[in-house]
Short mmCIF file of C-alpha atoms in Angstrom, two decimals:
data_model
loop_
_atom_site.label_atom_id
_atom_site.label_comp_id
_atom_site.label_asym_id
_atom_site.label_seq_id
_atom_site.Cartn_x
_atom_site.Cartn_y
_atom_site.Cartn_z
CA MET A 507 69.58 42.50 122.55
CA GLU A 508 71.22 40.61 125.34
CA ILE A 509 71.39 37.42 123.21
CA ASN A 510 73.16 39.36 120.38
CA ILE A 511 75.80 40.79 122.67
CA LYS A 512 76.55 37.35 124.13
CA PHE A 513 76.72 35.96 120.63
CA MET A 514 79.20 38.58 119.56
CA LEU A 515 81.37 38.07 122.63
CA GLN A 516 81.37 34.28 122.11
CA ALA A 517 82.27 34.69 118.41
CA PHE A 518 85.15 37.09 119.27
CA HIS A 519 86.42 34.66 121.92
CA ASN A 520 86.42 31.75 119.45
CA ALA A 521 88.04 33.78 116.62
CA SER A 522 91.56 33.21 115.58
CA PHE A 523 94.48 35.41 116.53
CA ARG A 524 94.63 36.92 113.03
CA VAL A 525 90.99 37.97 113.21
CA LYS A 526 91.47 39.41 116.74
CA PHE A 527 94.59 41.28 115.64
CA CYS A 528 92.76 42.69 112.60
CA LEU A 529 89.78 43.65 114.70
CA GLY A 530 92.11 45.26 117.27
CA ILE A 531 94.02 47.18 114.60
CA SER A 532 90.74 48.24 113.06
CA THR A 533 89.45 49.46 116.41
CA ILE A 534 92.68 51.47 116.91
CA LEU A 535 92.80 52.86 113.38
CA LEU A 536 89.17 53.72 113.12
CA PRO A 537 89.41 56.77 115.38
CA LEU A 538 92.56 57.79 113.55
CA VAL A 539 90.84 57.47 110.26
CA ILE A 540 87.99 59.51 111.52
CA PHE A 541 90.32 62.02 112.94
CA ALA A 542 92.38 62.19 109.80
CA GLY A 543 89.25 62.71 107.67
CA GLY A 544 87.99 65.49 109.93
CA THR A 545 91.44 67.14 110.05
CA PHE A 546 91.78 66.97 106.28
CA TYR A 547 88.32 68.52 105.86
CA ALA A 548 89.13 71.26 108.37
CA LEU A 549 92.47 72.01 106.81
CA GLU A 550 90.95 72.11 103.38
CA ASN A 551 88.36 74.64 104.50
CA LEU A 552 91.13 76.63 106.26
CA ALA A 553 93.28 76.67 103.14
CA ALA A 554 90.32 77.59 101.03
CA SER A 555 89.34 80.46 103.44
CA TYR A 556 92.84 81.79 103.47
CA HIS A 557 93.13 81.47 99.71
CA GLU A 558 89.84 83.37 99.29
CA THR A 559 91.07 86.09 101.63
CA THR A 560 94.38 86.58 99.82
CA GLU A 561 92.57 86.70 96.47
CA GLU A 562 90.22 89.44 97.79
CA VAL A 563 93.16 91.41 99.08
CA ILE A 564 94.91 91.08 95.72
CA GLU A 565 91.84 92.69 94.08
CA GLU A 566 91.32 95.41 96.65
CA ILE A 567 94.73 96.75 97.60
CA PRO A 568 96.38 97.70 94.21
CA PRO A 569 93.57 100.07 92.98
CA VAL A 570 93.22 101.62 96.43
CA SER A 571 97.04 102.17 96.76
CA GLN A 572 97.27 103.54 93.29
CA LEU A 573 94.35 105.85 93.80
CA LYS A 574 95.84 107.23 96.97
CA THR A 575 99.06 108.24 95.27
CA LEU A 576 97.19 109.68 92.29
CA VAL A 577 94.85 111.79 94.42
CA PHE A 578 97.91 113.05 96.34
CA LEU A 579 99.61 114.01 93.08
CA ALA A 580 96.36 115.61 91.79
CA GLN A 581 96.52 118.20 94.59
CA MET A 582 99.63 119.82 93.16
CA PRO A 583 98.44 121.41 89.81
CA PRO A 584 95.58 123.50 91.41
CA ASN A 585 97.96 124.70 94.18
CA ASP A 586 100.65 125.58 91.65
CA TYR A 587 98.03 127.35 89.55
CA LEU A 588 96.96 129.42 92.47
CA ILE A 589 100.66 130.39 93.10
CA ASN A 590 102.06 130.65 89.49
CA HIS A 591 98.89 131.35 87.48
CA ASN A 592 100.22 128.89 84.85
CA PRO A 593 97.35 127.64 82.62
CA GLU A 594 99.44 124.49 81.88
CA GLU A 595 98.61 123.23 85.36
CA LYS A 596 95.02 122.69 84.13
CA LYS A 597 96.23 120.25 81.56
CA THR A 598 98.38 118.39 84.10
CA PHE A 599 95.37 118.17 86.42
CA SER A 600 93.24 116.82 83.51
CA TYR A 601 95.87 114.09 83.09
CA PHE A 602 95.45 113.07 86.72
CA VAL A 603 91.63 113.31 86.44
CA GLN A 604 91.67 110.82 83.54
CA GLN A 605 93.95 108.39 85.54
CA ILE A 606 91.93 108.73 88.71
CA ASP A 607 88.60 108.31 86.97
CA GLN A 608 89.82 105.04 85.39
CA ASN A 609 90.90 103.79 88.79
CA MET A 610 87.61 104.95 90.31
CA THR A 611 85.82 102.59 87.86
CA SER A 612 87.96 99.70 89.23
CA LEU A 613 87.11 100.84 92.78
CA LYS A 614 83.36 100.82 91.92
CA GLU A 615 83.59 97.38 90.51
CA THR A 616 85.41 96.05 93.61
CA SER A 617 83.08 93.95 95.80
CA PHE A 618 83.75 94.90 99.42
CA ASP A 619 82.52 92.50 102.18
CA HIS A 620 81.98 95.09 104.96
CA PRO A 621 79.36 97.88 104.91
CA ALA A 622 82.01 100.14 106.31
CA GLU A 623 84.22 99.58 103.25
CA GLN A 624 81.25 100.29 100.94
CA THR A 625 80.61 103.53 102.81
CA LEU A 626 84.32 104.52 102.49
CA ALA A 627 84.32 103.77 98.85
CA THR A 628 81.24 105.98 98.35
CA LEU A 629 83.05 108.74 100.37
CA VAL A 630 86.09 108.42 98.11
CA ILE A 631 84.04 108.76 94.95
CA GLN A 632 81.94 111.68 96.39
CA SER A 633 84.99 113.55 97.71
CA TRP A 634 86.75 113.14 94.35
CA GLU A 635 83.86 114.36 92.43
CA ASN A 636 83.43 117.40 94.71
CA GLY A 637 87.14 118.05 94.44
CA LYS A 638 87.05 117.96 90.62
CA GLN A 639 84.19 120.51 90.67
CA LEU A 640 86.06 122.79 92.94
CA ALA A 641 89.16 122.51 90.82
CA ALA A 642 87.18 123.38 87.70
CA GLU A 643 85.86 126.54 89.46
CA LEU A 644 89.44 127.39 90.47
CA PHE A 645 90.79 126.92 87.01
CA ALA A 646 87.99 129.09 85.53
CA ILE A 647 89.41 131.99 87.49
CA HIS A 648 91.84 133.76 85.13
CA SER A 649 93.56 135.84 87.80
CA PRO A 650 93.32 133.83 91.07
CA ALA A 651 95.61 136.27 92.85
CA LYS A 652 93.06 139.03 92.46
CA ASN A 653 90.03 136.86 93.24
CA THR A 654 89.09 136.90 96.87
CA GLY A 655 87.32 133.56 96.68
CA ALA A 656 90.25 131.70 95.08
CA ASN A 657 91.95 130.88 98.40
CA GLN A 658 88.63 129.59 99.84
CA LEU A 659 88.14 127.44 96.79
CA MET A 660 91.68 126.05 97.18
CA LYS A 661 91.01 125.29 100.89
CA ASP A 662 87.77 123.50 99.98
CA PHE A 663 89.50 121.61 97.25
CA ASP A 664 92.33 120.46 99.58
CA GLU A 665 89.71 119.45 102.21
CA GLN A 666 87.85 117.25 99.70
CA LEU A 667 91.05 115.58 98.47
CA ASN A 668 92.35 115.15 102.03
CA ARG A 669 88.99 113.45 102.91
CA CYS A 670 89.34 111.28 99.80
CA THR A 671 92.92 110.29 100.83
CA TRP A 672 91.80 109.53 104.40
CA ALA A 673 88.96 107.23 103.13
CA LEU A 674 91.47 105.46 100.94
CA ASP A 675 93.83 104.97 103.91
CA GLN A 676 90.89 103.45 105.82
CA LEU A 677 90.13 101.09 102.93
CA GLU A 678 93.73 99.99 102.87
CA LEU A 679 93.66 99.30 106.57
CA PHE A 680 90.46 97.32 106.15
CA ALA A 681 92.22 95.16 103.53
CA PHE A 682 95.16 94.44 105.85
CA LYS A 683 92.73 93.87 108.68
CA GLU A 684 91.22 91.09 106.68
CA ILE A 685 94.58 89.48 106.40
CA ARG A 686 95.12 89.79 110.17
CA GLU A 687 91.70 88.37 110.91
CA ALA A 688 92.39 85.43 108.53
CA GLN A 689 95.74 84.97 110.27
CA GLU A 690 94.09 84.89 113.70
CA HIS A 691 91.47 82.42 112.44
CA THR A 692 94.20 80.28 110.97
CA GLU A 693 96.15 80.40 114.22
CA LYS A 694 93.02 79.37 116.21
CA ASN A 695 92.44 76.38 113.94
CA ILE A 696 96.09 75.48 114.26
CA ALA A 697 95.73 75.44 118.01
CA SER A 698 92.66 73.22 117.72
CA ILE A 699 94.58 70.91 115.41
CA ARG A 700 97.52 70.72 117.84
CA LEU A 701 95.15 69.85 120.75
CA SER A 702 93.57 67.09 118.68
CA LEU A 703 97.00 65.82 117.76
CA ALA A 704 98.07 65.90 121.43
CA GLY A 705 95.08 63.71 122.40
CA THR A 706 95.73 61.26 119.61
CA LEU A 707 99.39 61.02 120.41
CA ILE A 708 98.60 60.13 124.04
CA VAL A 709 96.12 57.31 123.24
CA GLY A 710 97.44 56.23 119.83
CA LEU A 711 100.15 53.74 118.77
CA LEU A 712 103.40 54.45 116.98
CA LEU A 713 101.48 54.73 113.74
CA ALA A 714 99.29 57.38 115.21
CA ILE A 715 102.33 59.22 116.52
CA LEU A 716 104.12 59.03 113.20
CA SER A 717 100.99 60.18 111.36
CA GLY A 718 100.62 63.05 113.73
CA LEU A 719 104.21 64.18 113.22
CA LEU A 720 103.88 63.91 109.46
CA LEU A 721 100.62 65.88 109.58
CA ALA A 722 102.23 68.62 111.72
CA LYS A 723 105.16 68.86 109.35
CA SER A 724 103.17 68.82 106.16
CA VAL A 725 100.33 71.07 107.35
CA LEU A 726 101.42 73.40 110.09
CA ALA A 727 104.67 74.42 108.43
CA PRO A 728 102.98 76.07 105.37
CA LEU A 729 100.33 77.69 107.63
CA LYS A 730 103.17 79.13 109.76
CA MET A 731 104.87 80.37 106.55
CA LEU A 732 101.58 82.09 105.48
CA SER A 733 101.29 83.69 108.91
CA GLN A 734 104.86 84.93 108.81
CA GLY A 735 104.38 86.07 105.16
CA ALA A 736 101.30 88.07 106.09
CA ALA A 737 103.22 89.71 108.98
CA GLN A 738 106.06 90.59 106.51
CA ILE A 739 103.63 92.25 104.16
CA SER A 740 102.16 94.29 106.96
CA ARG A 741 105.72 95.59 107.70
CA GLY A 742 106.21 96.43 103.96
CA GLU A 743 108.55 93.45 103.20
CA PHE A 744 107.80 91.49 100.07
CA GLU A 745 109.94 88.35 100.32
CA PRO A 746 108.47 85.33 98.49
CA ILE A 747 107.67 82.07 100.46
CA ASN A 748 109.67 79.16 99.28
CA TYR A 749 107.34 76.13 99.43
CA PRO A 750 107.74 73.68 96.46
CA ALA A 751 104.78 71.29 97.31
CA HIS A 752 102.18 70.99 94.62
CA ASN A 753 99.02 70.67 96.81
CA GLU A 754 96.31 72.95 98.06
CA PHE A 755 98.76 74.80 100.32
CA GLY A 756 101.17 75.11 97.45
CA ALA A 757 98.40 76.84 95.41
CA VAL A 758 97.58 79.17 98.41
CA ILE A 759 101.24 80.03 98.85
CA ALA A 760 101.66 80.53 95.07
CA ALA A 761 98.69 82.97 95.19
CA PHE A 762 100.25 84.62 98.24
CA ASN A 763 103.52 85.02 96.44
CA SER A 764 101.76 86.42 93.40
CA MET A 765 99.97 88.98 95.64
CA SER A 766 103.41 89.92 97.11
CA VAL A 767 104.94 90.46 93.69
CA SER A 768 101.85 92.47 92.58
CA LEU A 769 101.97 94.69 95.69
CA GLN A 770 105.71 95.25 95.33
CA LYS A 771 105.22 96.25 91.63
CA VAL A 772 102.38 98.56 92.51
CA GLN A 773 104.52 100.17 95.27
CA THR A 774 107.50 100.56 92.88
CA ASP A 775 105.32 101.99 90.11
CA LEU A 776 103.64 104.44 92.42
CA LYS A 777 106.94 105.58 93.84
CA GLU A 778 108.25 106.13 90.25
CA LEU A 779 105.06 107.91 89.32
CA ALA A 780 105.48 110.25 92.36
CA MET A 781 109.03 111.12 91.26
CA ARG A 782 108.35 111.71 87.50
CA ASP A 783 106.74 114.52 85.53
CA GLY A 784 103.82 113.12 83.65
CA LEU A 785 104.46 114.90 80.35
CA THR A 786 108.29 114.53 79.88
CA GLY A 787 109.11 111.62 82.10
CA LEU A 788 111.78 113.69 83.77
CA LEU A 789 112.16 114.13 87.53
CA ASN A 790 109.53 116.44 88.88
CA ARG A 791 110.08 119.51 91.01
CA ARG A 792 109.63 117.74 94.34
CA GLU A 793 112.28 115.17 93.51
CA PHE A 794 114.57 117.90 92.21
CA GLU A 795 114.42 119.72 95.50
CA HIS A 796 115.15 116.52 97.34
CA LEU A 797 118.15 115.70 95.13
CA LEU A 798 119.46 119.20 95.45
CA ALA A 799 119.48 119.02 99.24
CA GLN A 800 121.33 115.72 98.98
CA GLU A 801 123.92 117.03 96.61
CA LEU A 802 124.44 120.16 98.77
CA ASP A 803 124.94 118.02 101.89
CA ARG A 804 127.46 115.85 99.97
CA ALA A 805 129.30 118.88 98.62
CA LYS A 806 129.53 120.44 102.15
CA ARG A 807 130.96 117.25 103.55
CA GLY A 808 133.50 116.89 100.80
CA GLN A 809 134.09 120.67 100.37
CA ASN A 810 133.15 120.39 96.69
CA SER A 811 131.05 122.54 94.32
CA VAL A 812 127.51 122.06 93.12
CA SER A 813 126.11 124.20 90.21
CA LEU A 814 122.54 124.82 89.27
CA ILE A 815 121.55 125.43 85.60
CA LEU A 816 118.03 126.80 85.27
CA LEU A 817 116.81 127.14 81.64
CA ASP A 818 113.60 128.43 80.01
CA ILE A 819 112.28 128.06 76.43
CA ASP A 820 112.30 131.44 74.78
CA HIS A 821 108.92 132.74 73.53
CA PHE A 822 107.23 129.42 74.41
CA LYS A 823 103.84 131.10 74.47
CA GLN A 824 104.26 131.87 70.79
CA VAL A 825 104.91 128.17 70.07
CA ASN A 826 101.59 127.33 71.66
CA ASP A 827 99.75 130.21 70.01
CA ASN A 828 101.16 129.60 66.55
CA HIS A 829 101.23 125.76 66.52
CA GLY A 830 98.88 124.61 69.26
CA HIS A 831 99.34 123.14 72.71
CA GLN A 832 99.90 119.62 71.44
CA VAL A 833 102.83 120.78 69.38
CA GLY A 834 104.01 122.71 72.42
CA ASP A 835 103.86 119.51 74.50
CA GLU A 836 105.77 117.66 71.82
CA VAL A 837 108.45 120.44 71.96
CA LEU A 838 108.70 119.90 75.72
CA ARG A 839 109.12 116.15 75.25
CA ASN A 840 111.67 116.61 72.47
CA LEU A 841 113.60 119.09 74.55
CA ALA A 842 113.61 116.68 77.53
CA LYS A 843 115.20 113.96 75.41
CA LEU A 844 117.69 116.41 73.91
CA LEU A 845 118.76 117.78 77.33
CA ALA A 846 119.22 114.27 78.66
CA LYS A 847 121.81 113.54 75.90
CA GLN A 848 123.82 116.76 76.69
CA ILE A 849 124.34 116.26 80.50
CA ARG A 850 126.69 113.88 82.23
CA THR A 851 125.70 110.68 83.98
CA MET A 852 126.47 112.31 87.37
CA ASP A 853 124.05 115.22 86.63
CA HIS A 854 120.38 115.31 87.46
CA LEU A 855 117.80 116.65 85.01
CA ALA A 856 114.28 117.74 86.09
CA ARG A 857 111.33 119.63 84.81
CA TYR A 858 111.03 122.70 87.13
CA GLY A 859 107.60 123.80 85.88
CA GLY A 860 105.90 124.88 82.70
CA GLU A 861 108.60 125.43 80.07
CA GLU A 862 111.42 125.58 82.67
CA PHE A 863 113.98 122.82 83.16
CA VAL A 864 116.76 122.52 85.72
CA VAL A 865 120.09 120.63 85.84
CA ILE A 866 121.96 119.79 89.08
CA ALA A 867 125.67 119.56 88.13
CA PRO A 868 128.05 118.38 90.93
CA THR A 869 130.87 120.54 89.57
CA ASP A 870 132.20 124.08 89.60
CA ILE A 871 130.66 127.02 87.76
CA THR A 872 133.14 126.89 84.83
CA THR A 873 132.25 123.29 83.96
CA ALA A 874 128.55 124.09 84.47
CA LEU A 875 128.94 126.96 81.93
CA ASN A 876 130.35 124.50 79.38
CA ILE A 877 127.45 122.17 80.00
CA ALA A 878 124.93 125.04 79.71
CA GLU A 879 126.46 126.26 76.39
CA ARG A 880 126.48 122.79 75.04
CA ILE A 881 122.76 122.56 75.82
CA ARG A 882 122.02 125.94 74.32
CA HIS A 883 123.84 125.17 71.18
CA ALA A 884 122.23 121.71 70.79
CA VAL A 885 118.70 123.26 71.23
CA GLU A 886 119.53 126.03 68.71
CA ILE A 887 120.54 123.60 65.94
CA SER A 888 117.79 121.10 66.57
CA PRO A 889 114.68 121.99 64.60
CA GLN A 890 111.11 121.17 65.77
CA GLN A 891 108.17 120.22 63.55
CA ASP A 892 104.58 121.26 63.50
CA TYR A 893 101.49 119.22 62.28
CA GLN A 894 102.35 119.89 58.66
CA GLN A 895 105.91 118.67 59.19
CA LYS A 896 107.21 122.20 58.80
CA SER A 897 110.34 122.94 60.77
CA PHE A 898 110.73 125.80 63.21
CA LYS A 899 113.35 126.60 65.77
CA VAL A 900 113.26 127.20 69.50
CA THR A 901 116.02 128.63 71.70
CA VAL A 902 116.63 128.58 75.44
CA SER A 903 117.96 131.05 77.97
CA LEU A 904 120.01 129.74 80.85
CA GLY A 905 120.99 131.04 84.30
CA ILE A 906 123.68 129.42 86.53
CA SER A 907 124.42 129.75 90.20
CA SER A 908 126.95 127.70 92.13
CA PHE A 909 127.63 126.47 95.67
CA PRO A 910 129.59 127.87 97.55
CA ALA A 911 130.47 130.72 95.22
CA SER A 912 126.87 132.04 94.73
CA ALA A 913 125.04 130.72 97.81
CA ASP A 914 125.22 128.15 100.48
CA LYS A 915 121.51 127.34 100.90
CA ARG A 916 119.16 125.50 98.62
CA GLU A 917 116.47 128.24 98.36
CA GLU A 918 119.07 130.93 97.79
CA LEU A 919 120.92 128.82 95.16
CA ILE A 920 117.60 128.44 93.25
CA ARG A 921 116.78 132.10 93.53
CA LYS A 922 120.08 133.25 92.31
CA ALA A 923 119.99 130.83 89.27
CA ASP A 924 116.55 132.38 88.52
CA GLU A 925 118.03 135.86 88.75
CA ALA A 926 120.71 134.83 86.32
CA LEU A 927 118.09 133.37 83.97
CA TYR A 928 116.04 136.59 84.16
CA ARG A 929 119.13 138.59 83.17
CA ALA A 930 119.65 136.20 80.16
CA LYS A 931 116.08 136.90 79.09
CA GLN A 932 116.48 140.65 79.52
CA SER A 933 119.71 140.62 77.63
CA GLY A 934 118.21 139.27 74.43
CA ARG A 935 117.55 135.57 75.11
CA ASN A 936 119.39 132.56 73.59
CA GLN A 937 122.27 132.99 75.92
CA THR A 938 123.72 131.90 79.24
CA CYS A 939 124.28 134.14 82.25
CA LEU A 940 126.14 133.42 85.44
CA TYR A 941 124.96 134.76 88.76
CA GLU A 942 127.13 137.75 89.66
CA THR A 943 127.52 138.87 93.26
CA PRO A 944 126.66 142.54 94.10
CA GLU A 945 130.36 143.30 94.30
CA LYS A 946 130.89 142.02 90.72
CA ASN A 947 127.81 143.96 89.46
CA THR A 948 129.26 147.19 90.87
#
C-alpha cells in the first residue's frame, strides 16, 4: 500500500502541467458533479411529490365542494314543504337527491390517504342516507302542520344534513392541509438546498458560484411560485402562475394552473347553482330577497321608486291534474321564458315558489302596471301544448305593490303585493290588482 502511494505521488510530480491542471479541475468539479447529481435527484423527487399532491387535490376538492353546496340547497325543499305544504317541493328535493347521489358516487371512488378522511367520507354518506330517509318520512305526511311529529322529523333531518355539511367542510380542510404540508415540505427542502449551495459557494470556484446561481434561479423561483400560488388558493384567489419553461417544474405549474382553473370554475358554477331555480333557471327566492333589499337601499338613497309584481298561474292544479306534472313543469319553463321577454333589462325576474313568479321593477307603480298588463296579455295569447300536441291556455293573476307608496320595508312590500294578488284571484283571475291603502279601500 505504501509503495502504491509513493508511486502515485511520484507519477503526479513527474506529470505535465496539462495533466496536473486536468487532474486539479477534475478534483474540483467532482464534488460539484456529485452535488449537482444529488440536487437534481432531490429536486426531481420534490417536483414529483408536489405534482402528486396537486393532482390528488384536483381530484378531491371539486366533488367535495360541489356536494357541500348541493347538500345545503337540499335542505330547503323539506323546510318549505313543512311551511307551505306544497307537494312540488318533493320533486325539487328529488332533483337534488339525484345530483347528490351522483356526486356521492364520485366521493366513494375518491382514494383518500388519511384514515380520518375515509371516516369523514363514510360519515358524509351515512348522514346523507339518514337525511334522505327522514325527508321521505316528512314528505309522506300529507298535512305536516297537523302532525305533531313533523317538526321533530324536520329537526332530525336538519341535524343529519348539518352533520353531512360539517364532514364535507372537514374533508375540504384536509385537502388544503395536504397543500400546506406539501408547501412546508417543499420549503424545508429549499432550505436544505440553500445550505448546500452556500457550502459549495464558499469552497468552489467561479464555475461553482455560477452554477449555484443558475440553479437557484432555475429551481427555487418556480418552487417559490408554487408556494405563493398555494397560499393564494387558500385565500380564495385563482391567479395563474406565469412560468413558460417546458421542464418538470413547467409540468407541475401547468397542473397547478389547471387545478386553479378547475377550482375557479367549480366555485363559479356552485355560486350560480345556489342563485338559480333548478326547474326554470330563473333566480330563486333567496336571491330575489337579496336583490330586493339592494334595490330598496338604492331607491332610498336616490329617493326613487321600486315596484314589486307578484304573479300566480290561475288554476295551475288543474293543469297538473288534467295533463300531468311533466306538462305542468313544461308550462312553468315556458312561462319563465315568456316572462323574461316581457320585462326590461333593468328588472329582475325570479321564481317565488311553486307556480308563483315575481318581478322587481325599479320604477313607479304606473309603469309597473304597464309591465304587468303586458305580461298578463302575453300569457293569455300564448297557448301551451300537452303530450298530444293539443293546445290549451293558461292565464295569470298579478298583484302590485310599490315603494314608497305602499310600504317602506321589504317584508311589508312583499306582503302587500301578495294581498293585491289575492284580491286579483278573488275578483275573477286573469287580471292585475294594485295594492290599495286602507284609506283608498274605504
